[in-house]
Amino acid sequence: MKKTITLIPGDGIGPEVVAGAVTVLNRVAVRFGHTFEYRTALAGGAALDAHGVPLPDDTLGKCRTSDAVLLGAVGGPKWDPNPQHLKPERALLGLRKELGLFANIRPAKIYAALADASALKREVVEGVDIVVVRELTGGLYFGKPAGFEMRNGEPVGFNTMIYSESEVRRIVRAAFDIARKRSKRLCSVDKANVLETSQLWRRVATETAAEFPDVELSHMYVDNCSMQLVRNPKQFDVIVTENMFGDILSDEAAMLTGSIGMLASASLGGTVALYEPVHGSAPDIAGQDKANPIATIASAAMMLKYSFGLTDASDAVEHAIETVLGKGLRTGDIHTPGTTLLGSKGMAEAVAAEV
Ligand code: NAD
């Protein structure tokens, strides 16, 4: 199979972790007989420095005409004083919007060798393997009207939570599809006891379930879900929810793992999907060969599965990560006494060798 991948290394540790993922992808190509062709594109601070905009047209063009996009991270103190429209992070919003990425997929998986890194007890988190599917382009964050005005003589701020049936149906379908490829259980999270948008959400989710008779659908209120994630996270497999609930729950689920350098993500929906680690550009360790590349490598594994349908290759990468951690190899962020400290490059090479 031949695939074209646009690489957007970005800023800070972005270039280091993307290079690590490429090391592993190259190994996958040899081992499974595929060809990956890479194009590099600028976004974020790197694009601001070169072209004066966070997301150049050239980058969008490359993304639109490739089979998948792998992004490192954007941002850093150098561009913090920039006005809102010239912030590096605008590139992320632009990519989501222009590529039509309405579904954000965030796995929270506990690697057995790292179970003690969680703030929760080992017996609560060991074996946790959750995917949070978050609606990304609707709801409270985008609803109009939104703004500030004077009411009854005092300033008020207001936002609108709004979802159309088609917006709910497409994200719920995407989640059913993912659940179908996993343990065939989907939990739809809402606040249907209070919110009209949630009542619509629940009705559409229930109707959509008829298209997926092999997947078991359950519903849960968001406040209960946030409690259950800490009380008994193992009860969940795939969770689907609207934008703001998903923003909060995906961070909560992610932190069950206790290590930001391990968390992958995918944004799907359009013809081209975007894969990126959850972490930022970590300016404090940039350029020092200290960054943990595993989140980006795991994001590349998601790309193999979701964009290219290469489940075997994806599983091989996941398995390689587990094996490397099982051997006690660690980057600085997850290093504990008795384990072996590697740099960013060394970790990527170790995972590639295991593939
Ligand atoms: P951050 O995720 O960059 O860093 C938080 C802490 O985690 C730091 O101590 C950092 O060293 C550590 N860390 C993060 N990733 C790591 C890795 N792979 N290996 C080892 N340690 C790692 O968050 P921040 O400091 O709040 O943000 C820094 C910059 O990144 C800001 O400009 C922010 O806007 C940007 N940011 C970008 C994205 C993105 O591109 N998707 C996401 C979040 C933040």
Short mmCIF file of C-alpha atoms and ligand atoms in Angstrom, two decimals:
data_model
loop_
_atom_site.label_atom_id
_atom_site.label_comp_id
_atom_site.label_asym_id
_atom_site.label_seq_id
_atom_site.Cartn_x
_atom_site.Cartn_y
_atom_site.Cartn_z
CA MET A 1 0.00 0.00 0.00
CA LYS A 2 1.27 3.50 -0.84
CA LYS A 3 0.18 6.49 1.26
CA THR A 4 1.11 10.16 1.38
CA ILE A 5 1.44 11.68 4.84
CA THR A 6 1.74 15.41 5.52
CA LEU A 7 4.00 16.04 8.52
CA ILE A 8 3.49 19.26 10.47
CA PRO A 9 6.29 19.23 13.06
CA GLY A 10 5.32 22.66 14.47
CA ASP A 11 7.18 24.19 17.41
CA GLY A 12 9.10 23.25 20.55
CA ILE A 13 9.36 19.47 20.91
CA GLY A 14 7.06 19.01 17.89
CA PRO A 15 9.89 18.33 15.41
CA GLU A 16 11.54 15.83 17.79
CA VAL A 17 8.41 13.77 18.46
CA VAL A 18 7.33 13.79 14.80
CA ALA A 19 10.82 12.57 13.82
CA GLY A 20 10.36 9.76 16.36
CA ALA A 21 7.05 8.73 14.79
CA VAL A 22 8.64 8.76 11.33
CA THR A 23 11.38 6.41 12.58
CA VAL A 24 8.66 3.97 13.63
CA LEU A 25 6.56 4.44 10.46
CA ASN A 26 9.64 3.72 8.33
CA ARG A 27 10.12 0.47 10.21
CA VAL A 28 6.42 -0.40 9.72
CA ALA A 29 6.83 0.27 5.98
CA VAL A 30 9.70 -2.23 5.73
CA ARG A 31 8.14 -4.86 7.99
CA PHE A 32 4.68 -4.82 6.31
CA GLY A 33 5.73 -3.90 2.75
CA HIS A 34 4.10 -0.46 2.48
CA THR A 35 5.36 2.85 1.09
CA PHE A 36 4.87 6.05 3.07
CA GLU A 37 5.70 9.26 1.24
CA TYR A 38 6.17 12.30 3.47
CA ARG A 39 5.60 16.00 2.82
CA THR A 40 6.57 18.52 5.45
CA ALA A 41 4.45 21.61 6.05
CA LEU A 42 4.62 24.61 8.38
CA ALA A 43 2.04 25.62 10.99
CA GLY A 44 2.00 27.55 14.26
CA GLY A 45 5.00 29.62 15.33
CA ALA A 46 7.21 28.12 12.61
CA ALA A 47 4.73 29.35 9.97
CA LEU A 48 4.42 32.77 11.64
CA ASP A 49 8.19 33.18 11.49
CA ALA A 50 8.42 32.11 7.85
CA HIS A 51 5.21 33.53 6.35
CA GLY A 52 3.58 35.80 8.95
CA VAL A 53 0.47 33.58 9.31
CA PRO A 54 -0.16 30.57 11.59
CA LEU A 55 -1.69 28.40 8.85
CA PRO A 56 -0.37 29.10 5.31
CA ASP A 57 -2.47 28.09 2.27
CA ASP A 58 0.40 25.88 1.14
CA THR A 59 0.01 23.80 4.34
CA LEU A 60 -3.74 23.44 3.85
CA GLY A 61 -3.19 22.46 0.23
CA LYS A 62 -0.70 19.77 1.22
CA CYS A 63 -3.05 18.44 3.91
CA ARG A 64 -6.05 18.32 1.60
CA THR A 65 -4.18 16.32 -1.03
CA SER A 66 -2.59 13.75 1.26
CA ASP A 67 -3.97 10.58 2.86
CA ALA A 68 -3.39 11.72 6.47
CA VAL A 69 -1.79 14.48 8.54
CA LEU A 70 0.54 13.99 11.51
CA LEU A 71 1.10 17.06 13.69
CA GLY A 72 3.59 17.57 16.54
CA ALA A 73 2.57 20.63 18.56
CA VAL A 74 2.40 24.37 18.13
CA GLY A 75 3.02 27.39 20.34
CA GLY A 76 5.63 28.78 22.66
CA PRO A 77 6.52 31.86 24.72
CA LYS A 78 8.01 33.65 21.71
CA TRP A 79 4.54 34.13 20.18
CA ASP A 80 2.56 34.63 23.43
CA PRO A 81 2.35 38.45 23.00
CA ASN A 82 0.83 38.06 19.49
CA PRO A 83 -2.75 39.27 18.93
CA GLN A 84 -5.43 36.56 18.91
CA HIS A 85 -5.52 36.06 15.12
CA LEU A 86 -1.72 35.64 15.01
CA LYS A 87 -1.41 33.07 17.81
CA PRO A 88 0.20 29.74 16.76
CA GLU A 89 -2.81 27.86 18.22
CA ARG A 90 -5.06 29.45 15.56
CA ALA A 91 -3.52 26.91 13.19
CA LEU A 92 -5.25 24.09 15.08
CA LEU A 93 -8.70 25.69 14.87
CA GLY A 94 -8.07 26.46 11.19
CA LEU A 95 -7.06 22.87 10.41
CA ARG A 96 -10.14 21.46 12.18
CA LYS A 97 -12.45 23.84 10.37
CA GLU A 98 -10.89 23.62 6.92
CA LEU A 99 -10.54 19.83 7.00
CA GLY A 100 -14.07 19.36 8.43
CA LEU A 101 -12.82 17.43 11.47
CA PHE A 102 -15.92 17.04 13.65
CA ALA A 103 -14.88 13.99 15.68
CA ASN A 104 -12.03 14.00 18.19
CA ILE A 105 -10.90 10.55 19.31
CA ARG A 106 -8.87 10.35 22.50
CA PRO A 107 -7.86 6.96 23.84
CA ALA A 108 -6.94 6.66 27.51
CA LYS A 109 -5.10 3.40 27.87
CA ILE A 110 -3.16 2.25 30.89
CA TYR A 111 0.07 0.48 30.03
CA ALA A 112 0.58 -2.20 32.70
CA ALA A 113 4.20 -1.13 33.25
CA LEU A 114 3.05 2.44 34.04
CA ALA A 115 -0.02 1.72 36.21
CA ASP A 116 1.74 3.19 39.23
CA ALA A 117 2.10 6.56 37.47
CA SER A 118 -1.65 7.12 37.87
CA ALA A 119 -2.95 9.19 40.76
CA LEU A 120 -5.48 6.36 41.34
CA LYS A 121 -4.73 2.96 42.86
CA ARG A 122 -3.22 0.33 40.55
CA GLU A 123 -6.21 -2.02 41.05
CA VAL A 124 -8.62 0.73 39.91
CA VAL A 125 -6.74 1.67 36.72
CA GLU A 126 -4.95 -1.49 35.63
CA GLY A 127 -6.47 -2.66 32.34
CA VAL A 128 -8.29 0.61 31.64
CA ASP A 129 -8.70 1.11 27.89
CA ILE A 130 -11.20 3.85 27.07
CA VAL A 131 -11.83 5.88 23.92
CA VAL A 132 -13.57 9.24 24.30
CA VAL A 133 -15.25 10.45 21.10
CA ARG A 134 -15.85 14.19 21.40
CA GLU A 135 -17.94 16.30 19.01
CA LEU A 136 -15.53 19.01 17.93
CA THR A 137 -17.23 21.66 15.84
CA GLY A 138 -20.62 22.34 17.48
CA GLY A 139 -22.26 22.97 20.83
CA LEU A 140 -21.54 25.73 23.31
CA TYR A 141 -18.10 26.63 21.90
CA PHE A 142 -19.48 27.61 18.48
CA GLY A 143 -23.19 28.35 19.09
CA LYS A 144 -24.53 31.80 18.18
CA PRO A 145 -25.52 34.20 19.66
CA ALA A 146 -22.59 34.56 22.02
CA GLY A 147 -21.14 37.69 23.53
CA PHE A 148 -21.45 40.37 26.18
CA GLU A 149 -24.16 42.96 26.68
CA MET A 150 -25.86 45.06 29.33
CA ARG A 151 -29.03 43.61 30.87
CA ASN A 152 -30.94 45.27 33.69
CA GLY A 153 -28.09 47.69 34.17
CA GLU A 154 -25.29 45.13 34.55
CA PRO A 155 -22.92 43.40 32.12
CA VAL A 156 -23.75 39.78 31.21
CA GLY A 157 -21.90 37.17 29.17
CA PHE A 158 -23.83 34.56 27.20
CA ASN A 159 -23.30 31.52 24.98
CA THR A 160 -25.65 29.23 23.08
CA MET A 161 -25.59 25.45 23.21
CA ILE A 162 -27.08 24.24 19.96
CA TYR A 163 -27.01 20.95 17.99
CA SER A 164 -28.85 19.91 14.86
CA GLU A 165 -30.02 16.37 14.35
CA SER A 166 -27.52 15.83 11.53
CA GLU A 167 -24.60 17.04 13.68
CA VAL A 168 -25.53 14.56 16.40
CA ARG A 169 -26.16 11.72 14.00
CA ARG A 170 -22.77 11.96 12.26
CA ILE A 171 -20.74 11.97 15.49
CA VAL A 172 -22.81 9.19 17.05
CA ARG A 173 -22.36 7.11 13.88
CA ALA A 174 -18.60 7.68 14.01
CA ALA A 175 -18.61 6.47 17.63
CA PHE A 176 -20.69 3.39 16.81
CA ASP A 177 -18.18 2.57 14.06
CA ILE A 178 -15.31 2.74 16.54
CA ALA A 179 -17.22 0.71 19.16
CA ARG A 180 -17.90 -1.91 16.50
CA LYS A 181 -14.13 -2.35 16.01
CA ARG A 182 -13.58 -2.69 19.80
CA SER A 183 -15.70 -4.34 22.50
CA LYS A 184 -19.04 -3.33 20.90
CA ARG A 185 -20.16 -1.18 23.83
CA LEU A 186 -20.96 2.53 23.48
CA CYS A 187 -21.91 4.91 26.30
CA SER A 188 -23.55 8.16 25.18
CA VAL A 189 -23.09 10.93 27.74
CA ASP A 190 -25.49 13.87 28.04
CA LYS A 191 -27.47 15.98 30.48
CA ALA A 192 -30.91 15.04 29.18
CA ASN A 193 -32.55 15.65 32.58
CA VAL A 194 -31.86 19.38 32.15
CA LEU A 195 -30.85 20.35 28.59
CA GLU A 196 -32.98 20.31 25.43
CA THR A 197 -29.85 19.77 23.28
CA SER A 198 -29.19 16.65 25.34
CA GLN A 199 -32.76 15.41 24.90
CA LEU A 200 -32.28 15.71 21.14
CA TRP A 201 -28.86 14.04 21.46
CA ARG A 202 -30.33 11.09 23.38
CA ARG A 203 -33.19 10.61 20.93
CA VAL A 204 -30.86 10.65 17.91
CA ALA A 205 -28.36 8.31 19.60
CA THR A 206 -31.16 5.85 20.39
CA GLU A 207 -32.49 6.00 16.80
CA THR A 208 -28.98 5.55 15.36
CA ALA A 209 -28.49 2.42 17.47
CA ALA A 210 -30.90 0.63 15.11
CA GLU A 211 -28.20 0.85 12.39
CA PHE A 212 -25.72 -0.93 14.67
CA PRO A 213 -27.59 -3.89 16.19
CA ASP A 214 -24.29 -5.56 17.17
CA VAL A 215 -23.30 -2.64 19.45
CA GLU A 216 -24.82 -2.19 22.90
CA LEU A 217 -25.78 1.45 23.61
CA SER A 218 -26.13 2.89 27.11
CA HIS A 219 -26.79 6.46 28.28
CA MET A 220 -25.27 8.28 31.25
CA TYR A 221 -25.59 11.80 32.65
CA VAL A 222 -22.35 13.76 32.41
CA ASP A 223 -22.05 14.42 36.16
CA ASN A 224 -22.41 10.71 36.89
CA CYS A 225 -19.92 9.87 34.13
CA SER A 226 -17.31 12.17 35.59
CA MET A 227 -17.75 10.40 38.95
CA GLN A 228 -17.76 6.88 37.43
CA LEU A 229 -14.52 7.60 35.52
CA VAL A 230 -12.73 7.94 38.83
CA ARG A 231 -14.75 5.34 40.78
CA ASN A 232 -14.67 2.49 38.26
CA PRO A 233 -13.12 3.48 34.90
CA LYS A 234 -12.97 -0.14 33.71
CA GLN A 235 -16.76 -0.13 33.08
CA PHE A 236 -16.22 2.09 30.00
CA ASP A 237 -15.09 1.20 26.51
CA VAL A 238 -16.20 3.91 24.02
CA ILE A 239 -17.80 7.14 25.28
CA VAL A 240 -19.45 9.62 22.89
CA THR A 241 -20.42 13.11 23.94
CA GLU A 242 -20.84 16.73 22.86
CA ASN A 243 -18.04 19.29 22.60
CA MET A 244 -17.78 20.80 26.09
CA PHE A 245 -18.61 17.61 28.01
CA GLY A 246 -16.03 15.84 25.84
CA ASP A 247 -13.41 18.52 26.44
CA ILE A 248 -13.68 17.95 30.18
CA LEU A 249 -14.23 14.17 30.24
CA SER A 250 -11.38 13.43 27.79
CA ASP A 251 -8.91 15.30 30.01
CA GLU A 252 -10.26 13.48 33.07
CA ALA A 253 -9.99 10.09 31.33
CA ALA A 254 -6.53 10.94 30.00
CA MET A 255 -5.23 11.76 33.43
CA LEU A 256 -6.15 8.29 34.68
CA THR A 257 -2.94 7.33 32.89
CA GLY A 258 -0.88 9.91 34.77
CA SER A 259 1.50 10.82 31.95
CA ILE A 260 0.86 13.45 29.28
CA GLY A 261 3.72 12.22 27.08
CA MET A 262 1.79 9.00 26.38
CA LEU A 263 -1.54 10.34 25.11
CA ALA A 264 -2.52 10.11 21.46
CA SER A 265 -5.42 11.65 19.55
CA ALA A 266 -7.12 11.63 16.18
CA SER A 267 -9.51 14.13 14.63
CA LEU A 268 -11.74 12.58 11.98
CA GLY A 269 -14.73 13.54 9.89
CA GLY A 270 -13.51 15.00 6.62
CA THR A 271 -11.73 13.21 3.81
CA VAL A 272 -8.34 13.63 5.54
CA ALA A 273 -7.84 12.94 9.24
CA LEU A 274 -5.41 14.67 11.59
CA TYR A 275 -3.34 12.79 14.19
CA GLU A 276 -1.49 14.50 17.03
CA PRO A 277 -0.29 13.96 20.59
CA VAL A 278 -2.45 15.53 23.31
CA HIS A 279 0.50 17.40 24.83
CA GLY A 280 1.75 20.84 23.81
CA SER A 281 5.12 22.04 22.54
CA ALA A 282 6.84 21.72 25.96
CA PRO A 283 9.23 24.67 25.46
CA ASP A 284 10.94 23.81 28.78
CA ILE A 285 12.51 20.66 27.27
CA ALA A 286 12.57 21.50 23.55
CA GLY A 287 15.73 20.67 21.60
CA GLN A 288 17.25 18.63 24.44
CA ASP A 289 16.37 15.10 23.25
CA LYS A 290 14.19 14.69 26.36
CA ALA A 291 10.67 14.62 24.89
CA ASN A 292 8.68 11.41 25.16
CA PRO A 293 7.79 10.49 21.54
CA ILE A 294 5.30 7.75 22.53
CA ALA A 295 2.17 9.97 22.31
CA THR A 296 3.09 10.84 18.72
CA ILE A 297 4.06 7.26 17.87
CA ALA A 298 0.71 6.07 19.28
CA SER A 299 -1.01 8.79 17.21
CA ALA A 300 0.73 7.37 14.13
CA ALA A 301 -0.57 3.93 15.15
CA MET A 302 -4.10 5.39 15.15
CA MET A 303 -3.43 6.76 11.67
CA LEU A 304 -2.46 3.29 10.44
CA LYS A 305 -5.74 1.91 11.79
CA TYR A 306 -8.29 4.66 11.12
CA SER A 307 -7.00 6.26 7.91
CA PHE A 308 -5.26 3.34 6.21
CA GLY A 309 -7.16 0.35 7.63
CA LEU A 310 -3.81 -1.28 8.54
CA THR A 311 -4.97 -2.89 11.78
CA ASP A 312 -2.09 -5.40 11.93
CA ALA A 313 0.55 -2.68 11.54
CA SER A 314 -1.24 -0.51 14.10
CA ASP A 315 -1.41 -3.37 16.59
CA ALA A 316 2.30 -4.09 16.00
CA VAL A 317 3.18 -0.52 16.98
CA GLU A 318 0.95 -0.63 20.07
CA HIS A 319 2.48 -3.94 21.05
CA ALA A 320 6.00 -2.57 20.50
CA ILE A 321 5.25 0.34 22.87
CA GLU A 322 4.03 -2.10 25.53
CA THR A 323 7.09 -4.32 25.10
CA VAL A 324 9.53 -1.42 25.36
CA LEU A 325 7.84 -0.17 28.53
CA GLY A 326 7.75 -3.72 29.88
CA LYS A 327 11.54 -3.87 29.42
CA GLY A 328 11.86 -0.85 31.70
CA LEU A 329 12.91 1.65 29.02
CA ARG A 330 11.74 5.17 29.90
CA THR A 331 12.06 8.81 28.87
CA GLY A 332 12.57 11.36 31.66
CA ASP A 333 8.88 12.14 32.20
CA ILE A 334 8.04 8.51 33.13
CA HIS A 335 11.41 7.50 34.55
CA THR A 336 11.40 5.84 37.98
CA PRO A 337 14.23 4.28 40.01
CA GLY A 338 15.33 0.95 38.54
CA THR A 339 14.29 1.77 34.96
CA THR A 340 16.57 2.73 32.05
CA LEU A 341 16.61 6.38 30.95
CA LEU A 342 16.50 7.03 27.20
CA GLY A 343 16.40 10.20 25.14
CA SER A 344 13.65 11.00 22.66
CA LYS A 345 15.56 9.46 19.76
CA GLY A 346 16.59 6.40 21.73
CA MET A 347 12.97 5.72 22.72
CA ALA A 348 11.75 5.99 19.11
CA GLU A 349 14.51 3.66 17.95
CA ALA A 350 13.66 1.16 20.70
CA VAL A 351 9.98 1.10 19.64
CA ALA A 352 10.96 0.81 15.95
CA ALA A 353 13.27 -2.11 16.74
CA GLU A 354 10.41 -3.91 18.53
CA VAL A 355 8.10 -3.42 15.52
P1 NAD B 1 2.76 21.18 27.45
O1 NAD B 1 1.93 19.96 27.19
O2 NAD B 1 3.57 21.66 26.31
O3 NAD B 1 3.72 20.92 28.68
C1 NAD B 1 3.25 20.66 30.00
C2 NAD B 1 4.34 19.91 30.78
O4 NAD B 1 4.42 18.57 30.32
C3 NAD B 1 5.74 20.50 30.60
O5 NAD B 1 6.44 20.39 31.81
C4 NAD B 1 6.37 19.64 29.55
O6 NAD B 1 7.77 19.55 29.64
C5 NAD B 1 5.71 18.28 29.82
N1 NAD B 1 5.56 17.52 28.58
C6 NAD B 1 4.65 17.73 27.61
N2 NAD B 1 4.82 16.85 26.60
C7 NAD B 1 5.86 16.07 26.95
C8 NAD B 1 6.52 14.99 26.31
N3 NAD B 1 6.14 14.53 25.11
N4 NAD B 1 7.56 14.42 26.94
C9 NAD B 1 7.95 14.86 28.14
N5 NAD B 1 7.37 15.88 28.80
C10 NAD B 1 6.34 16.48 28.20
O7 NAD B 1 1.74 22.31 27.92
P2 NAD B 1 2.01 23.86 28.22
O8 NAD B 1 3.33 24.02 28.88
O9 NAD B 1 0.79 24.33 28.87
O10 NAD B 1 2.06 24.54 26.79
C11 NAD B 1 3.28 24.85 26.08
C12 NAD B 1 2.89 25.44 24.72
O11 NAD B 1 2.21 24.44 23.95
C13 NAD B 1 1.95 26.63 24.80
O12 NAD B 1 2.33 27.56 23.83
C14 NAD B 1 0.59 26.03 24.48
O13 NAD B 1 -0.29 26.96 23.92
C15 NAD B 1 0.97 24.98 23.48
N6 NAD B 1 0.01 23.86 23.36
C16 NAD B 1 -0.14 23.34 22.13
C17 NAD B 1 -0.95 22.24 21.95
C18 NAD B 1 -1.05 21.64 20.57
O14 NAD B 1 -0.25 21.98 19.71
N7 NAD B 1 -1.97 20.74 20.33
C19 NAD B 1 -1.61 21.67 23.04
C20 NAD B 1 -1.42 22.22 24.29
C21 NAD B 1 -0.58 23.31 24.43
#
